[in-house]
Coordinates of C-alpha atoms and ligand atoms in Angstrom, one line a residue:
X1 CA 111.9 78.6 25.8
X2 CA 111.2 75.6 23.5
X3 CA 113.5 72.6 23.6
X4 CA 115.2 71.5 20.4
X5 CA 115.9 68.7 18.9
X6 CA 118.6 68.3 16.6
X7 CA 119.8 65.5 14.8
X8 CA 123.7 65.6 14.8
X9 CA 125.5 62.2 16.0
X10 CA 129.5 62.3 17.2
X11 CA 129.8 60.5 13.3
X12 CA 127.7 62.9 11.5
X13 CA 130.2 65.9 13.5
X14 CA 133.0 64.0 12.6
X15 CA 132.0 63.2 8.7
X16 CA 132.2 67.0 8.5
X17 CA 136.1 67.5 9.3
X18 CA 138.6 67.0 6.5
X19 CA 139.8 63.3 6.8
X20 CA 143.5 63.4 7.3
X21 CA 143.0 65.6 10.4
X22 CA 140.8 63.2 12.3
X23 CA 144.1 60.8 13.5
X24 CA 146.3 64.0 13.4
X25 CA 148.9 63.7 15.8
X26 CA 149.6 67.1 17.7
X27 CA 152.7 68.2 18.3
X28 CA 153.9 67.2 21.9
X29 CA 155.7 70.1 23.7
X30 CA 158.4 69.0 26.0
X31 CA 156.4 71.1 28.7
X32 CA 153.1 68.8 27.7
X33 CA 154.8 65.4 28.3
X34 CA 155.2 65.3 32.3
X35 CA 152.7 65.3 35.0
X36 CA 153.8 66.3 38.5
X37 CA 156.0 68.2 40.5
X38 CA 158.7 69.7 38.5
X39 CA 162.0 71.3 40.6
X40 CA 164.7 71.9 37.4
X41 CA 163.3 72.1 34.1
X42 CA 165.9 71.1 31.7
X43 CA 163.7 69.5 28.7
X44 CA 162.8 72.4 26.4
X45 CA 166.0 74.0 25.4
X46 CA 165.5 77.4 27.5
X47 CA 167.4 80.1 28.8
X48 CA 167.6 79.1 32.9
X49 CA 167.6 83.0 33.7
X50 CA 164.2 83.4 35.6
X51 CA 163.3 86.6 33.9
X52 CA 159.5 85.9 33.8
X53 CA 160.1 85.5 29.4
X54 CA 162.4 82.8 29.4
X55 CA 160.1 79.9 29.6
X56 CA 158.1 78.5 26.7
X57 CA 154.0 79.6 27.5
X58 CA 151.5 76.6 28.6
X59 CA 150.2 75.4 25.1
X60 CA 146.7 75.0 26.7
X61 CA 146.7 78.6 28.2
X62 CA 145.2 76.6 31.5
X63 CA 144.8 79.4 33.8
X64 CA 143.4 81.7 31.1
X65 CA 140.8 79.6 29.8
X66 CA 139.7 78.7 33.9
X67 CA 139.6 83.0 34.1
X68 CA 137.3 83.4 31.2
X69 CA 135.2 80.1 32.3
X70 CA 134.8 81.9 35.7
X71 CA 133.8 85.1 34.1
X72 CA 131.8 83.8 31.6
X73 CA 130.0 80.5 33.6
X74 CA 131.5 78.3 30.5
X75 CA 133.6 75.2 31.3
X76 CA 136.9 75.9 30.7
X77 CA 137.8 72.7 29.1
X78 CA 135.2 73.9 26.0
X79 CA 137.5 76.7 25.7
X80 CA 140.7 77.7 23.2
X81 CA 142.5 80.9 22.2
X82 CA 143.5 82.1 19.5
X83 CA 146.4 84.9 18.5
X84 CA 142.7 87.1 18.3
X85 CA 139.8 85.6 16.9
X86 CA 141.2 86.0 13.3
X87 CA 143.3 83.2 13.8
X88 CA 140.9 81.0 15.2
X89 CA 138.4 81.9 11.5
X90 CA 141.4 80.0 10.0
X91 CA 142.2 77.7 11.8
X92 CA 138.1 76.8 11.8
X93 CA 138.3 76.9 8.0
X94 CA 140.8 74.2 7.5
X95 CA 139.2 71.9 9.9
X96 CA 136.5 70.9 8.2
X97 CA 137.0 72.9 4.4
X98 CA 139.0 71.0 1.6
X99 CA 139.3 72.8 -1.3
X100 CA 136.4 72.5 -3.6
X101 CA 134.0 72.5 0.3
X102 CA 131.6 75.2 0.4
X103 CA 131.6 77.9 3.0
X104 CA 128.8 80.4 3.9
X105 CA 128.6 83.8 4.5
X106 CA 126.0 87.3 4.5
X107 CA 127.7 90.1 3.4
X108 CA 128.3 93.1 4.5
X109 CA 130.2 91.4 7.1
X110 CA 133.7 90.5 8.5
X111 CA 135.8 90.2 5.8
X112 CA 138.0 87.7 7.5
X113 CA 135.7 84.5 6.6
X114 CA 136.3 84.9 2.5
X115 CA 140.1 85.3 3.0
X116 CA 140.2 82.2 5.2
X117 CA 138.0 80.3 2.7
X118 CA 140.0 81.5 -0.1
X119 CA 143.5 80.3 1.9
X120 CA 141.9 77.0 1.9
X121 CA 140.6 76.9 -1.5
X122 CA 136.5 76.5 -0.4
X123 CA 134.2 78.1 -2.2
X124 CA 132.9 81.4 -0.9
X125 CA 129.3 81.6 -0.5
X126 CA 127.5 85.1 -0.2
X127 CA 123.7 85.9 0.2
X128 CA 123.6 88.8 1.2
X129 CA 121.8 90.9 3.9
X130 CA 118.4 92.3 3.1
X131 CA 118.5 96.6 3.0
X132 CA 117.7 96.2 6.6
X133 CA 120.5 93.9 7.1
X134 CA 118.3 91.4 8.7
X135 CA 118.7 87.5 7.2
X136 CA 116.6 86.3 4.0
X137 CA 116.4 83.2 5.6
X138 CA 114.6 81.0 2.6
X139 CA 117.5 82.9 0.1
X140 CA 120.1 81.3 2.7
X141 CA 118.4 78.1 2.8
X142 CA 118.1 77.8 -1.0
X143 CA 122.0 78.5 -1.3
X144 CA 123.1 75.7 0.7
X145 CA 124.1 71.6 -0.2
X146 CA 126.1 68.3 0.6
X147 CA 129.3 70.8 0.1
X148 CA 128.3 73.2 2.4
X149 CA 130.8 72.6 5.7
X150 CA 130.5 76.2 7.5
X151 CA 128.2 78.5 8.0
X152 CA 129.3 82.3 9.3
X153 CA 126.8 84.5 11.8
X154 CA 128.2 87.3 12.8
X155 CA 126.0 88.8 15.8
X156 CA 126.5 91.7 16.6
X157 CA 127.5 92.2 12.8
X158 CA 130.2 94.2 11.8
X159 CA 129.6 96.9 9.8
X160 CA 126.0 97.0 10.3
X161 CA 126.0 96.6 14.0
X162 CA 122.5 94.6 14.2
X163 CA 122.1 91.5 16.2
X164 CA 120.3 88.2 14.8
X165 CA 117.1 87.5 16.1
X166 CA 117.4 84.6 18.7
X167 CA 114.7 82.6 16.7
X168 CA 115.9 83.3 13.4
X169 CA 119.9 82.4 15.0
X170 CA 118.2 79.2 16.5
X171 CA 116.3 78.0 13.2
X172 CA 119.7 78.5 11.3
X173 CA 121.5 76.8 14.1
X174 CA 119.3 73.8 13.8
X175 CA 118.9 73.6 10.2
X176 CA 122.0 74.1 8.5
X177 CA 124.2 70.7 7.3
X178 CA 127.4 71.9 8.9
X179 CA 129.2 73.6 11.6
X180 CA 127.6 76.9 12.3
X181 CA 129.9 79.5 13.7
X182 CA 128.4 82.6 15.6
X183 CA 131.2 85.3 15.5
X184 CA 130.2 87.4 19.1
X185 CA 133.0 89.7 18.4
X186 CA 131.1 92.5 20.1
X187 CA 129.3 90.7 22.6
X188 CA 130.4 92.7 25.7
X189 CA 128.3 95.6 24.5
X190 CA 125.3 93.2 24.3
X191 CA 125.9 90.7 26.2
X192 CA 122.2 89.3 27.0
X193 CA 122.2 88.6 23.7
X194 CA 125.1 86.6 24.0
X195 CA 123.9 82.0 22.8
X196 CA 126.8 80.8 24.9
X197 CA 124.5 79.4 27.5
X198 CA 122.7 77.8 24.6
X199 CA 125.7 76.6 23.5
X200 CA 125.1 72.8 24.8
X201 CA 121.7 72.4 23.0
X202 CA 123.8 72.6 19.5
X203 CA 126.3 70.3 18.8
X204 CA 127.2 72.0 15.8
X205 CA 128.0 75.1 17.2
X206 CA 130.9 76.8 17.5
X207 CA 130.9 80.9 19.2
X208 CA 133.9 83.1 18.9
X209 CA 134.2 86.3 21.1
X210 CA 137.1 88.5 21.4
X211 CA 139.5 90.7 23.7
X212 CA 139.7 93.3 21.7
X213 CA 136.3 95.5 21.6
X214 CA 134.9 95.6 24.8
X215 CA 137.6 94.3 27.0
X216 CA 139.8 97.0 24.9
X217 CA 142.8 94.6 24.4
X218 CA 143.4 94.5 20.1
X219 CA 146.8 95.0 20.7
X220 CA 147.7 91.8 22.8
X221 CA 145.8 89.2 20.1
X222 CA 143.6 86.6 22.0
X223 CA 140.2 85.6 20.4
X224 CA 138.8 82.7 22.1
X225 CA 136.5 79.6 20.5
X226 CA 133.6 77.6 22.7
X227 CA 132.6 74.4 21.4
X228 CA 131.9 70.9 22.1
X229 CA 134.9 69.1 23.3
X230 CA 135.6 67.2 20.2
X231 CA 135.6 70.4 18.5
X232 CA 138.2 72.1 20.9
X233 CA 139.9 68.7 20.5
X234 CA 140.0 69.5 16.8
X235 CA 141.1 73.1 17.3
X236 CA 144.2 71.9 19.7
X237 CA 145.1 69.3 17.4
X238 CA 146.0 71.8 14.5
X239 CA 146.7 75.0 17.0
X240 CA 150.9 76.2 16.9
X241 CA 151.7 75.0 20.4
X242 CA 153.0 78.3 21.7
X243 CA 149.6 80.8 20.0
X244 CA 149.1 82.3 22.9
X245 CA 152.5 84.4 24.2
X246 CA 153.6 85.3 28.2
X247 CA 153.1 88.3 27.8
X248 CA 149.7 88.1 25.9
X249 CA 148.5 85.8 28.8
X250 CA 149.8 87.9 31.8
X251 CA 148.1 91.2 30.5
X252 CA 144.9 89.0 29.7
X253 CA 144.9 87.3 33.1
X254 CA 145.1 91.0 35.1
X255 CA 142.1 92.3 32.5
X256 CA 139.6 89.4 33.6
X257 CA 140.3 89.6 36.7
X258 CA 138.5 93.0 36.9
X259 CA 135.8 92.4 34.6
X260 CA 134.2 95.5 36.4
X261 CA 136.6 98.1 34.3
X262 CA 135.9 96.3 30.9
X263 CA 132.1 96.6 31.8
X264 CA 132.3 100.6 32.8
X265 CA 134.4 101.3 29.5
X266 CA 131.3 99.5 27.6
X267 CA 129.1 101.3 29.4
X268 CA 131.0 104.9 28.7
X269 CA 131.4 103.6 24.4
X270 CA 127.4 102.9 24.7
X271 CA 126.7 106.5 25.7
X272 CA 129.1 108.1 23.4
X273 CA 127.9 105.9 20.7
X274 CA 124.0 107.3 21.6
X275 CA 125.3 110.7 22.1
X276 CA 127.2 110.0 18.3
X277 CA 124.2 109.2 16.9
X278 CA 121.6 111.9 17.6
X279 CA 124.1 114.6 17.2
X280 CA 124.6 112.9 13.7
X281 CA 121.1 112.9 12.9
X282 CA 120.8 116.5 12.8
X283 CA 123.5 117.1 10.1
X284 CA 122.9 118.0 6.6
X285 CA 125.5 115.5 5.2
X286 CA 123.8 112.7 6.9
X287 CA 120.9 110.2 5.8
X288 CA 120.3 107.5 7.6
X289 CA 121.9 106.1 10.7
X290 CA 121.4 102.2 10.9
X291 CA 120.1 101.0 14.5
X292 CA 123.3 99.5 16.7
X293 CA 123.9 97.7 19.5
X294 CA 127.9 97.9 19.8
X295 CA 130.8 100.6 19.8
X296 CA 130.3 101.8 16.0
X297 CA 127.5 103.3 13.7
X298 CA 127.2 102.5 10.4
X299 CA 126.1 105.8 8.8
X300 CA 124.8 106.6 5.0
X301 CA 125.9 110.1 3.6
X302 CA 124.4 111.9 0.9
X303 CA 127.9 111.3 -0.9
X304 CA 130.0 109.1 1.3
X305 CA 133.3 109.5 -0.6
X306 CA 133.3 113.3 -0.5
X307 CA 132.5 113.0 3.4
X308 CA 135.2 110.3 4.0
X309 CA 138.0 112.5 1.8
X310 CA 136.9 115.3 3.7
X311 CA 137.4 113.8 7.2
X312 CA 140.8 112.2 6.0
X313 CA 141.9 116.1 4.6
X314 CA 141.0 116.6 8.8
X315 CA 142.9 113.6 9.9
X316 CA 140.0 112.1 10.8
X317 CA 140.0 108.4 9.8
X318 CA 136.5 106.4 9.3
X319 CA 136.1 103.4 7.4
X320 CA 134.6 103.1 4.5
X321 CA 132.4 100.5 3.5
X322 CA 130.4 102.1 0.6
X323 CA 131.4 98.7 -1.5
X324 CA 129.5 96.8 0.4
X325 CA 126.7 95.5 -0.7
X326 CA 123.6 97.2 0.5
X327 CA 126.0 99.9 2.3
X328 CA 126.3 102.6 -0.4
X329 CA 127.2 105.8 0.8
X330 CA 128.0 104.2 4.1
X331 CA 131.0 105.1 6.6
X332 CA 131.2 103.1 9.7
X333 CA 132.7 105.6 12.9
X334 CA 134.0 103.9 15.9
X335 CA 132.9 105.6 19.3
X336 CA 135.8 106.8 20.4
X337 CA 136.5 109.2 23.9
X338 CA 134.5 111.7 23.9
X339 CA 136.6 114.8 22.8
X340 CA 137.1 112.6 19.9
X341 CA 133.7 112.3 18.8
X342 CA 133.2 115.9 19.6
X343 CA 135.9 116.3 16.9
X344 CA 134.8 114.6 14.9
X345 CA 131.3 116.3 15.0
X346 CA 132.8 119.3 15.1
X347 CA 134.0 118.8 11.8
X348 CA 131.1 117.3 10.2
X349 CA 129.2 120.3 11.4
X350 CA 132.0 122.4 9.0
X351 CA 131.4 120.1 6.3
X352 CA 129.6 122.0 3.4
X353 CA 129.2 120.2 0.1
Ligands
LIG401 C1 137.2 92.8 15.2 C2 136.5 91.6 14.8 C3 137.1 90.4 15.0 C4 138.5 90.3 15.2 O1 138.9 90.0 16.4 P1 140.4 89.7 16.8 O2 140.2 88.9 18.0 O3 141.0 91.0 17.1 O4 141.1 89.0 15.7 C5 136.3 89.2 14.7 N1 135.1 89.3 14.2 C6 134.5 90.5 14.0 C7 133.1 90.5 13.5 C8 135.2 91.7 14.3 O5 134.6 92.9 14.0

């Protein structure tokens, strides 16, 4: 592997967050302002009932983020949640985007990054994916300037379920002006592809991964962010204290602790998702089935709206993503257990128009 140089300073980092967050004072939680033993807690205006709810949760989520650090060989002071990785795309944005800032984007992908960008009034910039939905690189290059803050890679990309090429991530990495956030949402179904032990070489660089695909967790909300420390000081400076509930951290803290049921779920969604895909390839209805390396396949119909009306009539539900650009007539399916998908095909098979 070839080393790289980039040449990002702590100053040039911090030049790039808006100005009236870099003193920001965080909220100090009464829980936060001790060190050492503590017998009777009477500073935080709780319910004394020990009922395993009735204290306030760590606002630094400390055994958590050692959990994930031991599963993941990251050090868990680089580490914050999030209430799921949506709220850490916001809370990214308004670090370093003012209004009138400049983020980036390649669409079709998560739709998350233009709402965030638009809470914050930055300017939403979209190059889009090539048919292939690999990167026009040069097109990307050309659409970037002094305004541009962020940068969003989404790999393994939702909907199109391609990963970036680790030379083309690292060359984007290196050469964009601003914080370059890599969105590995769906990592646990790739994870060799996974550039959090590259994470170190790039000082801009912030990755995002998720509880809720592979570790099958979307109801309890915890995303997490790795990042420099000054970054994760950045992120806890503007964080809600309290983001990361008991009950979300309890649940969490059982899942990662037997990493070995997340990884034979993945490994059950990878086969059904294989078995989805050759079984779809033989159906009249269907075109073209896009390559993928997570739990869904993006699939182009003859006539996607017909097909996705047709599966709803069946109580099917698929999402549709036939607006996207370079995705017409395209319906991404979730694997799902496999009397599901055999449904589902079973249906498809009926399908006649
Ligand atoms: C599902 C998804 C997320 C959202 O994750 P949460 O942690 O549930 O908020 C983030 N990014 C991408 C690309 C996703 O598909």
């Amino acid at each position: 592997m070839t080393t790289t140089t980039t040449n990002w300073t702590q100053e040039k980092i911090e030049a790039l967050v808006r100005p009236n967050l870099l003193n920001l004072k965080a909220y100090s939680s009464a829980r936060a302002e001790f060190k050492g033993r503590a017998d009777v807690l009477l500073d935080a205006n709780e319910s004394p009932w020990p009922t395993g709810r009735n204290r306030y949760p760590d606002p630094s989520s400390t055994e958590l983020r050692h959990a994930l650090g031991k599963f993941k060989n990251f050090d868990p002071d680089q580490i914050v949640f999030g209430n799921g990785s949506d709220e850490l795309v916001d809370q990214i944005t308004r670090i370093f985007c003012a209004p009138d800032d400049a983020v980036h984007a390649l669409p079709p992908t998560f739709g998350m990054y233009k709402v965030a960008a638009g809470i914050a009034g930055a300017e939403f910039r979209a190059t889009n994916l090539m048919t292939d939905f690999t990167i026009p690189v040069e097109a990307l290059k050309a659409s970037w300037d002094e305004r541009s803050k962020i940068l969003w890679l989404c790999s393994p990309n939702n909907p199109s379920g391609n990963a970036i090429d680790a030379a083309v991530l690292e060359d984007l990495i290196v050469s964009f002006p601003g914080i370059v956030v890599l969105d590995e949402a769906y990592i646990d179904f790739v994870p060799a592809r996974s550039f959090l032990p590259r994470l170190a070489d790039f000082p801009n660089l912030i990755i995002t991964q998720t509880l809720s695909k592979g570790w099958g967790m979307a109801g309890i909300r915890c995303g997490a962010a790795f990042a420099s420390p000054f970054i994760i000081r950045m992120l806890n400076t503007i964080k809600m204290p309290y983001n990361i509930n008991v009950l979300t951290t309890e649940v969490a803290l059982a899942s990662l602790g037997q990493p070995e049921k997340m990884q034979e779920k993945v490994t059950t969604l990878i086969a059904e998702r294989k078995r989805l895909e050759t079984e779809l390839a033989g159906l009249e209805c269907v075109e073209y089935i896009f390559p993928s390396v997570t739990n869904f396949l993006l699939v182009r119909l003859k006539d996607s709206a017909a097909v996705y009306q047709y599966l709803l009539d069946n109580a099917i539900v698929v999402r549709n993503q036939a607006y996207q650009p370079n995705a017409e007539n395209c319906l991404r399916i979730t694997a799902g257990l496999a009397e599901e998908n055999d449904r589902l095909l079973k249906t498809l098979r009926k399908f006649t128009r």
